[in-house]
């Protein structure tokens, strides 16, 4: 991506991420999900989201392995929180909540551009296309493929229950001072109480 804006006109369009990236957003969860729920994800490359207790997590596929960093602190319900996560090939994964470091995983390695094919995936043309494209790009929900059914015991679409504002993806790892500064810029004006 060479411009400041990326037009996403479908789940197969996604920002091209190289070896370093920063995800940031303002979120105001109304309820915690019953399991991990994405703020933003590209299924076969990265996941940045919220768990059932309000912790923020980042999972990325680096050097043929999934790596995960989870915040030590939680985001509150019904309040705006600024969340950010960085992937730096030299420093690892870092999560920030309201400008403060909330989690870190020291690793090194290359951000995978795609997950290797599994033997049973090669025959499924749709899934092979997904894999080759890096997976579907989603904001505010997980894309779990489920077979058709009249009823479901659990939600078919795991959507974020709350508000997401100012979602940004940078093609580099912002440093701590840049993330701290982001918490003072573009603060959402919508009052939740």
JSON list of C-alpha atoms in Angstrom, two decimals:
[
{"chain": "A", "resi": 1, "resn": "UNK", "atom": "CA", "xyz": [0.00, 0.00, 0.00]},
{"chain": "A", "resi": 2, "resn": "UNK", "atom": "CA", "xyz": [1.56, 3.29, -1.04]},
{"chain": "A", "resi": 3, "resn": "UNK", "atom": "CA", "xyz": [-1.21, 5.76, -0.18]},
{"chain": "A", "resi": 4, "resn": "UNK", "atom": "CA", "xyz": [-2.63, 6.85, 3.15]},
{"chain": "A", "resi": 5, "resn": "UNK", "atom": "CA", "xyz": [-6.00, 5.26, 2.44]},
{"chain": "A", "resi": 6, "resn": "UNK", "atom": "CA", "xyz": [-6.86, 1.71, 1.49]},
{"chain": "A", "resi": 7, "resn": "UNK", "atom": "CA", "xyz": [-10.22, 0.97, -0.17]},
{"chain": "A", "resi": 8, "resn": "UNK", "atom": "CA", "xyz": [-11.48, -2.37, 1.06]},
{"chain": "A", "resi": 9, "resn": "UNK", "atom": "CA", "xyz": [-14.33, -3.57, -1.12]},
{"chain": "A", "resi": 10, "resn": "UNK", "atom": "CA", "xyz": [-14.61, -7.14, 0.07]},
{"chain": "A", "resi": 11, "resn": "UNK", "atom": "CA", "xyz": [-13.18, -9.69, 2.45]},
{"chain": "A", "resi": 12, "resn": "UNK", "atom": "CA", "xyz": [-10.44, -10.66, -0.01]},
{"chain": "A", "resi": 13, "resn": "UNK", "atom": "CA", "xyz": [-8.94, -7.16, -0.01]},
{"chain": "A", "resi": 14, "resn": "UNK", "atom": "CA", "xyz": [-6.54, -6.50, 2.84]},
{"chain": "A", "resi": 15, "resn": "UNK", "atom": "CA", "xyz": [-3.62, -4.19, 3.56]},
{"chain": "A", "resi": 16, "resn": "UNK", "atom": "CA", "xyz": [-0.33, -5.72, 2.45]},
{"chain": "A", "resi": 17, "resn": "UNK", "atom": "CA", "xyz": [1.72, -6.30, 5.57]},
{"chain": "A", "resi": 18, "resn": "UNK", "atom": "CA", "xyz": [5.43, -6.98, 5.38]},
{"chain": "A", "resi": 19, "resn": "UNK", "atom": "CA", "xyz": [7.55, -7.75, 8.46]},
{"chain": "A", "resi": 20, "resn": "UNK", "atom": "CA", "xyz": [6.44, -4.97, 10.82]},
{"chain": "A", "resi": 21, "resn": "UNK", "atom": "CA", "xyz": [2.96, -3.66, 11.57]},
{"chain": "A", "resi": 22, "resn": "UNK", "atom": "CA", "xyz": [0.95, -1.70, 14.12]},
{"chain": "A", "resi": 23, "resn": "UNK", "atom": "CA", "xyz": [-2.77, -2.14, 14.74]},
{"chain": "A", "resi": 24, "resn": "UNK", "atom": "CA", "xyz": [-4.62, 0.48, 16.76]},
{"chain": "A", "resi": 25, "resn": "UNK", "atom": "CA", "xyz": [-8.24, 1.35, 17.50]},
{"chain": "A", "resi": 26, "resn": "UNK", "atom": "CA", "xyz": [-10.57, 2.93, 19.99]},
{"chain": "A", "resi": 27, "resn": "UNK", "atom": "CA", "xyz": [-13.03, 0.36, 21.34]},
{"chain": "A", "resi": 28, "resn": "UNK", "atom": "CA", "xyz": [-15.95, 0.49, 23.75]},
{"chain": "A", "resi": 29, "resn": "UNK", "atom": "CA", "xyz": [-17.14, -3.06, 24.43]},
{"chain": "A", "resi": 30, "resn": "UNK", "atom": "CA", "xyz": [-20.74, -3.38, 25.59]},
{"chain": "A", "resi": 31, "resn": "UNK", "atom": "CA", "xyz": [-20.16, -7.00, 26.63]},
{"chain": "A", "resi": 32, "resn": "UNK", "atom": "CA", "xyz": [-17.18, -9.33, 26.57]},
{"chain": "A", "resi": 33, "resn": "UNK", "atom": "CA", "xyz": [-17.43, -12.10, 23.98]},
{"chain": "A", "resi": 34, "resn": "UNK", "atom": "CA", "xyz": [-17.90, -15.70, 25.05]},
{"chain": "A", "resi": 35, "resn": "UNK", "atom": "CA", "xyz": [-14.57, -16.50, 23.39]},
{"chain": "A", "resi": 36, "resn": "UNK", "atom": "CA", "xyz": [-11.88, -14.59, 21.49]},
{"chain": "A", "resi": 37, "resn": "UNK", "atom": "CA", "xyz": [-13.41, -12.03, 19.13]},
{"chain": "A", "resi": 38, "resn": "UNK", "atom": "CA", "xyz": [-11.55, -10.06, 16.50]},
{"chain": "A", "resi": 39, "resn": "UNK", "atom": "CA", "xyz": [-11.17, -6.32, 16.33]},
{"chain": "A", "resi": 40, "resn": "UNK", "atom": "CA", "xyz": [-9.31, -6.98, 13.09]},
{"chain": "A", "resi": 41, "resn": "UNK", "atom": "CA", "xyz": [-8.02, -10.23, 11.62]},
{"chain": "A", "resi": 42, "resn": "UNK", "atom": "CA", "xyz": [-6.75, -11.82, 8.49]},
{"chain": "A", "resi": 43, "resn": "UNK", "atom": "CA", "xyz": [-7.36, -15.41, 9.38]},
{"chain": "A", "resi": 44, "resn": "UNK", "atom": "CA", "xyz": [-4.17, -17.06, 8.16]},
{"chain": "A", "resi": 45, "resn": "UNK", "atom": "CA", "xyz": [-1.79, -14.26, 9.17]},
{"chain": "A", "resi": 46, "resn": "UNK", "atom": "CA", "xyz": [-2.88, -12.30, 12.24]},
{"chain": "A", "resi": 47, "resn": "UNK", "atom": "CA", "xyz": [-5.59, -11.77, 14.85]},
{"chain": "A", "resi": 48, "resn": "UNK", "atom": "CA", "xyz": [-5.97, -8.69, 17.09]},
{"chain": "A", "resi": 49, "resn": "UNK", "atom": "CA", "xyz": [-8.90, -8.96, 19.45]},
{"chain": "A", "resi": 50, "resn": "UNK", "atom": "CA", "xyz": [-10.61, -9.25, 22.81]},
{"chain": "A", "resi": 51, "resn": "UNK", "atom": "CA", "xyz": [-11.18, -12.30, 25.03]},
{"chain": "A", "resi": 52, "resn": "UNK", "atom": "CA", "xyz": [-14.05, -13.28, 27.32]},
{"chain": "A", "resi": 53, "resn": "UNK", "atom": "CA", "xyz": [-12.53, -11.45, 30.30]},
{"chain": "A", "resi": 54, "resn": "UNK", "atom": "CA", "xyz": [-11.56, -8.21, 28.56]},
{"chain": "A", "resi": 55, "resn": "UNK", "atom": "CA", "xyz": [-7.92, -8.97, 27.79]},
{"chain": "A", "resi": 56, "resn": "UNK", "atom": "CA", "xyz": [-6.48, -7.82, 24.47]},
{"chain": "A", "resi": 57, "resn": "UNK", "atom": "CA", "xyz": [-4.59, -10.37, 22.40]},
{"chain": "A", "resi": 58, "resn": "UNK", "atom": "CA", "xyz": [-2.41, -10.45, 19.32]},
{"chain": "A", "resi": 59, "resn": "UNK", "atom": "CA", "xyz": [-1.68, -13.66, 17.39]},
{"chain": "A", "resi": 60, "resn": "UNK", "atom": "CA", "xyz": [0.60, -13.63, 14.35]},
{"chain": "A", "resi": 61, "resn": "UNK", "atom": "CA", "xyz": [2.05, -16.29, 12.09]},
{"chain": "A", "resi": 62, "resn": "UNK", "atom": "CA", "xyz": [5.84, -15.88, 12.26]},
{"chain": "A", "resi": 63, "resn": "UNK", "atom": "CA", "xyz": [8.40, -18.30, 10.85]},
{"chain": "A", "resi": 64, "resn": "UNK", "atom": "CA", "xyz": [5.81, -21.07, 10.36]},
{"chain": "A", "resi": 65, "resn": "UNK", "atom": "CA", "xyz": [4.45, -20.85, 13.94]},
{"chain": "A", "resi": 66, "resn": "UNK", "atom": "CA", "xyz": [1.59, -19.01, 15.61]},
{"chain": "A", "resi": 67, "resn": "UNK", "atom": "CA", "xyz": [2.86, -16.63, 18.32]},
{"chain": "A", "resi": 68, "resn": "UNK", "atom": "CA", "xyz": [0.55, -15.05, 20.89]},
{"chain": "A", "resi": 69, "resn": "UNK", "atom": "CA", "xyz": [0.77, -12.11, 23.27]},
{"chain": "A", "resi": 70, "resn": "UNK", "atom": "CA", "xyz": [-2.06, -11.34, 25.74]},
{"chain": "A", "resi": 71, "resn": "UNK", "atom": "CA", "xyz": [-2.41, -8.20, 27.85]},
{"chain": "A", "resi": 72, "resn": "UNK", "atom": "CA", "xyz": [-1.99, -8.46, 31.62]},
{"chain": "A", "resi": 73, "resn": "UNK", "atom": "CA", "xyz": [-4.73, -5.86, 32.12]},
{"chain": "A", "resi": 74, "resn": "UNK", "atom": "CA", "xyz": [-8.30, -5.67, 30.86]},
{"chain": "A", "resi": 75, "resn": "UNK", "atom": "CA", "xyz": [-10.32, -3.06, 29.02]},
{"chain": "A", "resi": 76, "resn": "UNK", "atom": "CA", "xyz": [-13.48, -1.96, 30.85]},
{"chain": "A", "resi": 77, "resn": "UNK", "atom": "CA", "xyz": [-17.01, -2.34, 29.56]},
{"chain": "A", "resi": 78, "resn": "UNK", "atom": "CA", "xyz": [-18.99, 0.70, 28.40]},
{"chain": "A", "resi": 79, "resn": "UNK", "atom": "CA", "xyz": [-15.92, 2.97, 28.28]},
{"chain": "A", "resi": 80, "resn": "UNK", "atom": "CA", "xyz": [-13.63, 4.02, 25.46]},
{"chain": "A", "resi": 81, "resn": "UNK", "atom": "CA", "xyz": [-10.20, 2.37, 25.51]},
{"chain": "A", "resi": 82, "resn": "UNK", "atom": "CA", "xyz": [-7.37, 2.95, 23.07]},
{"chain": "A", "resi": 83, "resn": "UNK", "atom": "CA", "xyz": [-5.77, -0.38, 22.15]},
{"chain": "A", "resi": 84, "resn": "UNK", "atom": "CA", "xyz": [-2.70, -0.98, 20.02]},
{"chain": "A", "resi": 85, "resn": "UNK", "atom": "CA", "xyz": [-0.41, -3.86, 19.13]},
{"chain": "A", "resi": 86, "resn": "UNK", "atom": "CA", "xyz": [2.89, -3.91, 17.30]},
{"chain": "A", "resi": 87, "resn": "UNK", "atom": "CA", "xyz": [4.84, -6.59, 15.49]},
{"chain": "A", "resi": 88, "resn": "UNK", "atom": "CA", "xyz": [8.53, -5.74, 15.26]},
{"chain": "A", "resi": 89, "resn": "UNK", "atom": "CA", "xyz": [10.82, -8.39, 13.72]},
{"chain": "A", "resi": 90, "resn": "UNK", "atom": "CA", "xyz": [13.62, -7.38, 16.13]},
{"chain": "A", "resi": 91, "resn": "UNK", "atom": "CA", "xyz": [11.64, -6.87, 19.35]},
{"chain": "A", "resi": 92, "resn": "UNK", "atom": "CA", "xyz": [8.61, -9.12, 19.08]},
{"chain": "A", "resi": 93, "resn": "UNK", "atom": "CA", "xyz": [4.97, -8.46, 19.93]},
{"chain": "A", "resi": 94, "resn": "UNK", "atom": "CA", "xyz": [3.78, -5.63, 22.20]},
{"chain": "A", "resi": 95, "resn": "UNK", "atom": "CA", "xyz": [0.26, -4.71, 23.32]},
{"chain": "A", "resi": 96, "resn": "UNK", "atom": "CA", "xyz": [-0.77, -1.30, 24.66]},
{"chain": "A", "resi": 97, "resn": "UNK", "atom": "CA", "xyz": [-3.93, -0.22, 26.46]},
{"chain": "A", "resi": 98, "resn": "UNK", "atom": "CA", "xyz": [-4.54, 3.53, 26.77]},
{"chain": "A", "resi": 99, "resn": "UNK", "atom": "CA", "xyz": [-0.93, 4.26, 25.85]},
{"chain": "A", "resi": 100, "resn": "UNK", "atom": "CA", "xyz": [0.59, 1.96, 28.48]},
{"chain": "A", "resi": 101, "resn": "UNK", "atom": "CA", "xyz": [2.40, -1.26, 27.68]},
{"chain": "A", "resi": 102, "resn": "UNK", "atom": "CA", "xyz": [0.11, -4.10, 28.75]},
{"chain": "A", "resi": 103, "resn": "UNK", "atom": "CA", "xyz": [1.88, -7.15, 27.31]},
{"chain": "A", "resi": 104, "resn": "UNK", "atom": "CA", "xyz": [5.06, -8.17, 25.53]},
{"chain": "A", "resi": 105, "resn": "UNK", "atom": "CA", "xyz": [6.41, -11.32, 23.90]},
{"chain": "A", "resi": 106, "resn": "UNK", "atom": "CA", "xyz": [10.07, -11.15, 22.89]},
{"chain": "A", "resi": 107, "resn": "UNK", "atom": "CA", "xyz": [10.57, -13.09, 19.69]},
{"chain": "A", "resi": 108, "resn": "UNK", "atom": "CA", "xyz": [12.29, -12.54, 16.38]},
{"chain": "A", "resi": 109, "resn": "UNK", "atom": "CA", "xyz": [11.41, -13.74, 12.95]},
{"chain": "A", "resi": 110, "resn": "UNK", "atom": "CA", "xyz": [9.67, -12.96, 9.71]},
{"chain": "A", "resi": 111, "resn": "UNK", "atom": "CA", "xyz": [5.97, -12.25, 9.49]},
{"chain": "A", "resi": 112, "resn": "UNK", "atom": "CA", "xyz": [4.62, -15.03, 7.26]},
{"chain": "A", "resi": 113, "resn": "UNK", "atom": "CA", "xyz": [2.91, -13.97, 4.09]},
{"chain": "A", "resi": 114, "resn": "UNK", "atom": "CA", "xyz": [0.83, -17.10, 4.03]},
{"chain": "A", "resi": 115, "resn": "UNK", "atom": "CA", "xyz": [0.47, -20.26, 5.99]},
{"chain": "A", "resi": 116, "resn": "UNK", "atom": "CA", "xyz": [1.82, -23.40, 4.31]},
{"chain": "A", "resi": 117, "resn": "UNK", "atom": "CA", "xyz": [-0.80, -25.63, 2.73]},
{"chain": "A", "resi": 118, "resn": "UNK", "atom": "CA", "xyz": [-1.95, -28.67, 4.62]},
{"chain": "A", "resi": 119, "resn": "UNK", "atom": "CA", "xyz": [-2.42, -31.82, 2.50]},
{"chain": "A", "resi": 120, "resn": "UNK", "atom": "CA", "xyz": [-6.23, -31.82, 2.88]},
{"chain": "A", "resi": 121, "resn": "UNK", "atom": "CA", "xyz": [-6.51, -28.14, 1.85]},
{"chain": "A", "resi": 122, "resn": "UNK", "atom": "CA", "xyz": [-5.13, -28.52, -1.65]},
{"chain": "A", "resi": 123, "resn": "UNK", "atom": "CA", "xyz": [-8.23, -30.29, -2.98]},
{"chain": "A", "resi": 124, "resn": "UNK", "atom": "CA", "xyz": [-10.63, -27.62, -1.66]},
{"chain": "A", "resi": 125, "resn": "UNK", "atom": "CA", "xyz": [-10.47, -24.90, -4.32]},
{"chain": "A", "resi": 126, "resn": "UNK", "atom": "CA", "xyz": [-12.25, -22.26, -2.22]},
{"chain": "A", "resi": 127, "resn": "UNK", "atom": "CA", "xyz": [-10.05, -22.86, 0.81]},
{"chain": "A", "resi": 128, "resn": "UNK", "atom": "CA", "xyz": [-6.92, -22.94, -1.34]},
{"chain": "A", "resi": 129, "resn": "UNK", "atom": "CA", "xyz": [-7.86, -19.51, -2.73]},
{"chain": "A", "resi": 130, "resn": "UNK", "atom": "CA", "xyz": [-8.35, -18.27, 0.85]},
{"chain": "A", "resi": 131, "resn": "UNK", "atom": "CA", "xyz": [-4.97, -19.56, 1.86]},
{"chain": "A", "resi": 132, "resn": "UNK", "atom": "CA", "xyz": [-3.23, -18.08, -1.15]},
{"chain": "A", "resi": 133, "resn": "UNK", "atom": "CA", "xyz": [-4.78, -14.69, -0.43]},
{"chain": "A", "resi": 134, "resn": "UNK", "atom": "CA", "xyz": [-3.81, -14.86, 3.25]},
{"chain": "A", "resi": 135, "resn": "UNK", "atom": "CA", "xyz": [-7.36, -15.46, 4.38]},
{"chain": "A", "resi": 136, "resn": "UNK", "atom": "CA", "xyz": [-10.41, -13.26, 4.66]},
{"chain": "A", "resi": 137, "resn": "UNK", "atom": "CA", "xyz": [-9.92, -9.81, 6.17]},
{"chain": "A", "resi": 138, "resn": "UNK", "atom": "CA", "xyz": [-12.46, -9.02, 8.90]},
{"chain": "A", "resi": 139, "resn": "UNK", "atom": "CA", "xyz": [-13.18, -6.05, 11.15]},
{"chain": "A", "resi": 140, "resn": "UNK", "atom": "CA", "xyz": [-15.21, -6.65, 14.29]},
{"chain": "A", "resi": 141, "resn": "UNK", "atom": "CA", "xyz": [-15.98, -10.30, 13.74]},
{"chain": "A", "resi": 142, "resn": "UNK", "atom": "CA", "xyz": [-14.47, -13.71, 13.27]},
{"chain": "A", "resi": 143, "resn": "UNK", "atom": "CA", "xyz": [-15.10, -15.55, 10.06]},
{"chain": "A", "resi": 144, "resn": "UNK", "atom": "CA", "xyz": [-15.64, -19.12, 11.12]},
{"chain": "A", "resi": 145, "resn": "UNK", "atom": "CA", "xyz": [-16.92, -21.18, 8.24]},
{"chain": "A", "resi": 146, "resn": "UNK", "atom": "CA", "xyz": [-19.82, -23.30, 9.42]},
{"chain": "A", "resi": 147, "resn": "UNK", "atom": "CA", "xyz": [-21.96, -25.70, 7.39]},
{"chain": "A", "resi": 148, "resn": "UNK", "atom": "CA", "xyz": [-25.54, -24.68, 6.61]},
{"chain": "A", "resi": 149, "resn": "UNK", "atom": "CA", "xyz": [-27.99, -25.53, 9.39]},
{"chain": "A", "resi": 150, "resn": "UNK", "atom": "CA", "xyz": [-31.50, -24.53, 10.45]},
{"chain": "A", "resi": 151, "resn": "UNK", "atom": "CA", "xyz": [-30.42, -23.73, 14.02]},
{"chain": "A", "resi": 152, "resn": "UNK", "atom": "CA", "xyz": [-27.15, -23.15, 15.82]},
{"chain": "A", "resi": 153, "resn": "UNK", "atom": "CA", "xyz": [-26.35, -23.82, 19.49]},
{"chain": "A", "resi": 154, "resn": "UNK", "atom": "CA", "xyz": [-23.78, -20.98, 19.38]},
{"chain": "A", "resi": 155, "resn": "UNK", "atom": "CA", "xyz": [-23.63, -17.79, 17.31]},
{"chain": "A", "resi": 156, "resn": "UNK", "atom": "CA", "xyz": [-22.67, -18.37, 13.69]},
{"chain": "A", "resi": 157, "resn": "UNK", "atom": "CA", "xyz": [-21.13, -14.92, 13.46]},
{"chain": "A", "resi": 158, "resn": "UNK", "atom": "CA", "xyz": [-18.88, -14.00, 16.35]},
{"chain": "A", "resi": 159, "resn": "UNK", "atom": "CA", "xyz": [-19.29, -10.24, 16.21]},
{"chain": "A", "resi": 160, "resn": "UNK", "atom": "CA", "xyz": [-17.79, -7.60, 18.48]},
{"chain": "A", "resi": 161, "resn": "UNK", "atom": "CA", "xyz": [-20.53, -6.34, 20.83]},
{"chain": "A", "resi": 162, "resn": "UNK", "atom": "CA", "xyz": [-19.66, -2.68, 21.12]},
{"chain": "A", "resi": 163, "resn": "UNK", "atom": "CA", "xyz": [-18.19, 0.20, 19.13]},
{"chain": "A", "resi": 164, "resn": "UNK", "atom": "CA", "xyz": [-14.95, 0.32, 17.13]},
{"chain": "A", "resi": 165, "resn": "UNK", "atom": "CA", "xyz": [-13.62, 3.71, 16.04]},
{"chain": "A", "resi": 166, "resn": "UNK", "atom": "CA", "xyz": [-10.47, 4.98, 14.33]},
{"chain": "A", "resi": 167, "resn": "UNK", "atom": "CA", "xyz": [-9.12, 1.55, 13.36]},
{"chain": "A", "resi": 168, "resn": "UNK", "atom": "CA", "xyz": [-5.68, 2.07, 11.84]},
{"chain": "A", "resi": 169, "resn": "UNK", "atom": "CA", "xyz": [-3.10, -0.32, 10.44]},
{"chain": "A", "resi": 170, "resn": "UNK", "atom": "CA", "xyz": [0.43, 1.02, 9.94]},
{"chain": "A", "resi": 171, "resn": "UNK", "atom": "CA", "xyz": [3.05, -0.65, 7.75]},
{"chain": "A", "resi": 172, "resn": "UNK", "atom": "CA", "xyz": [5.63, -0.29, 10.54]},
{"chain": "A", "resi": 173, "resn": "UNK", "atom": "CA", "xyz": [5.95, -0.83, 14.27]},
{"chain": "A", "resi": 174, "resn": "UNK", "atom": "CA", "xyz": [5.17, 2.45, 16.04]},
{"chain": "A", "resi": 175, "resn": "UNK", "atom": "CA", "xyz": [7.26, 3.15, 19.13]},
{"chain": "A", "resi": 176, "resn": "UNK", "atom": "CA", "xyz": [5.80, 3.65, 22.62]},
{"chain": "A", "resi": 177, "resn": "UNK", "atom": "CA", "xyz": [5.84, 7.46, 22.38]},
{"chain": "A", "resi": 178, "resn": "UNK", "atom": "CA", "xyz": [3.91, 7.41, 19.09]},
{"chain": "A", "resi": 179, "resn": "UNK", "atom": "CA", "xyz": [1.29, 5.12, 20.58]},
{"chain": "A", "resi": 180, "resn": "UNK", "atom": "CA", "xyz": [1.02, 7.30, 23.69]},
{"chain": "A", "resi": 181, "resn": "UNK", "atom": "CA", "xyz": [0.48, 10.33, 21.42]},
{"chain": "A", "resi": 182, "resn": "UNK", "atom": "CA", "xyz": [-2.28, 8.45, 19.55]},
{"chain": "A", "resi": 183, "resn": "UNK", "atom": "CA", "xyz": [-4.31, 8.31, 22.76]},
{"chain": "A", "resi": 184, "resn": "UNK", "atom": "CA", "xyz": [-4.64, 12.10, 22.65]},
{"chain": "A", "resi": 185, "resn": "UNK", "atom": "CA", "xyz": [-5.54, 12.31, 18.95]},
{"chain": "A", "resi": 186, "resn": "UNK", "atom": "CA", "xyz": [-8.97, 11.54, 17.49]},
{"chain": "A", "resi": 187, "resn": "UNK", "atom": "CA", "xyz": [-10.51, 10.76, 20.87]},
{"chain": "A", "resi": 188, "resn": "UNK", "atom": "CA", "xyz": [-14.09, 9.54, 20.26]},
{"chain": "A", "resi": 189, "resn": "UNK", "atom": "CA", "xyz": [-16.67, 12.13, 21.30]},
{"chain": "A", "resi": 190, "resn": "UNK", "atom": "CA", "xyz": [-19.63, 9.76, 21.70]},
{"chain": "A", "resi": 191, "resn": "UNK", "atom": "CA", "xyz": [-20.57, 9.44, 25.37]},
{"chain": "A", "resi": 192, "resn": "UNK", "atom": "CA", "xyz": [-21.54, 5.93, 26.42]},
{"chain": "A", "resi": 193, "resn": "UNK", "atom": "CA", "xyz": [-23.39, 6.66, 29.66]}
]
